[in-house]
């Protein structure tokens, strides 16, 4: 497993723990409030019923207490209340839907055949035990709803966060791994040819070839280093933007690539000159390499659009897919190493988008469209 | 010497491998894509294949699956342990990590060739004939007695012909890495070899570096 993947797993785990901690601290008071309100209401009802019972017993004529009590209890039973009255383990009256064995002076929850009840039990001054049972199915449903909602929200946020973190870390680490690959080849080559020059008995031709490869790879390596620096700047947006003279930019490129011609209908754009120059250099370099020797490469600037057009043999569909979306490809494609992703990065830093299309004559057209540029 | 198929898409590295392997007497065929490699292996026989894992069209491992009867050393990036495990799982004989040392490359190639019995069994130069398996050295048809150490040293020099080997390298290869001898030991043995086998014109001293066997 790569280091960044380990970092990802650890930070995700930590974030999920913190997230569930937060969810718990938010949900727990709500659940406790629901439970408290249900038990308090049951207790109030029990107290009121017990008080009425006690008063009725006190007012009943001597010897008639039990029949009077039964009349009252019949009335309660008729309203759908569930309760039980006992006198020293002898049941006098009960409308309980289930058997309940609770000592007087206790209250709490009990579950019978999947249904939740709240019970409250008391010993009346007259010596009778009164147990009140209240159906708590509504409270049960509410509690279940609260817990499910918390768990679902927590899981959804955790998944979103994990995905966002993965994309972030992947994007940060991808250019570094690409660069490592880009550097390995020149390093292998330079080391190998240097050792061969030192140790082997070479012909003049082989010696020339070895030295040429070392020189070429040194250029490639310094190119990688320059690109890395530009990529860093593009990512950090380290350099402030300013007005860039497009004609001067094109002229500078034409001096490096004599076959380039240009046409400017957009005199000034707002951006970073070094980055834009690096991007155009890359685009023109690829265009020149794709063109037959001496064939012109056109640079065009129209309002909000820069384009590099070549008249070469064009790119295959596969190569075109790669240059348009290099980040979707795991492996560096033949069509370019770090250059194409770099151009996309620079375009993005300028609020622009780079697209490659096939030209009318089969060549390739690279277009940079600026969407929110402060242009003049 | 052996016939080797080099499969590497980077021309610079492909040429580097070819240059060094041909230097020590092997014959090489270069392939730059996986498909080329599979085609080449189907058309002609090879004693060894050097195979890059990252190829533009077909992955190196897929090539290894198609070309089963050729001993293979694959080239991989530093730290890619999963590559190594996968390569060995598919029957590769060894691996070389990029960036590699040329001397190490040659040693590993030689080791695999010897292990798979595809290394040369006899070497001849001028009046000298060496039969490696029999440990026999003949000069003008006459048997010359060499100590095991002299024989090992001669073998390392010839297997790496045209390449300079440092005294340290010769010590570690011919005497074993644990040998605590001085580099002077190498000089003494080289003098003996030159004298016994009349190789004064072939075993060259390379200033500040070591010795090289030249044909």
GROMACS .gro file of N, CA and C in nm, chain A residues 186-187 189-190 211-225:
model
   57
  186UNK      N    1   1.529   0.885  -1.750
  186UNK     CA    2   1.656   0.954  -1.771
  186UNK      C    3   1.764   0.911  -1.672
  187UNK      N    4   1.725   0.886  -1.549
  187UNK     CA    5   1.825   0.846  -1.448
  187UNK      C    6   1.886   0.710  -1.483
  189UNK      N    7   1.899   0.573  -1.775
  189UNK     CA    8   1.979   0.586  -1.897
  189UNK      C    9   2.114   0.650  -1.868
  190UNK      N   10   2.111   0.762  -1.794
  190UNK     CA   11   2.236   0.834  -1.769
  190UNK      C   12   2.335   0.749  -1.689
  211UNK      N   13   2.742   0.905  -2.522
  211UNK     CA   14   2.753   1.045  -2.477
  211UNK      C   15   2.629   1.123  -2.522
  212UNK      N   16   2.581   1.096  -2.645
  212UNK     CA   17   2.463   1.167  -2.695
  212UNK      C   18   2.341   1.137  -2.609
  213UNK      N   19   2.328   1.008  -2.572
  213UNK     CA   20   2.214   0.972  -2.488
  213UNK      C   21   2.221   1.044  -2.353
  214UNK      N   22   2.342   1.051  -2.297
  214UNK     CA   23   2.356   1.119  -2.166
  214UNK      C   24   2.316   1.266  -2.181
  215UNK      N   25   2.365   1.331  -2.290
  215UNK     CA   26   2.333   1.473  -2.311
  215UNK      C   27   2.181   1.492  -2.327
  216UNK      N   28   2.120   1.405  -2.408
  216UNK     CA   29   1.976   1.419  -2.433
  216UNK      C   30   1.895   1.399  -2.304
  217UNK      N   31   1.939   1.302  -2.225
  217UNK     CA   32   1.865   1.274  -2.102
  217UNK      C   33   1.883   1.384  -1.999
  218UNK      N   34   2.000   1.452  -2.002
  218UNK     CA   35   2.020   1.566  -1.911
  218UNK      C   36   1.920   1.675  -1.945
  219UNK      N   37   1.902   1.700  -2.075
  219UNK     CA   38   1.804   1.801  -2.118
  219UNK      C   39   1.666   1.762  -2.070
  220UNK      N   40   1.634   1.632  -2.085
  220UNK     CA   41   1.502   1.584  -2.046
  220UNK      C   42   1.480   1.605  -1.896
  221UNK      N   43   1.584   1.577  -1.820
  221UNK     CA   44   1.573   1.591  -1.674
  221UNK      C   45   1.555   1.737  -1.633
  222UNK      N   46   1.630   1.827  -1.698
  222UNK     CA   47   1.617   1.968  -1.661
  222UNK      C   48   1.479   2.019  -1.704
  223UNK      N   49   1.428   1.961  -1.812
  223UNK     CA   50   1.292   1.994  -1.857
  223UNK      C   51   1.190   1.953  -1.751
  224UNK      N   52   1.210   1.832  -1.697
  224UNK     CA   53   1.120   1.783  -1.591
  224UNK      C   54   1.124   1.877  -1.472
  225UNK      N   55   1.245   1.920  -1.437
  225UNK     CA   56   1.260   2.009  -1.322
  225UNK      C   57   1.188   2.141  -1.347
   0.00000   0.00000   0.00000
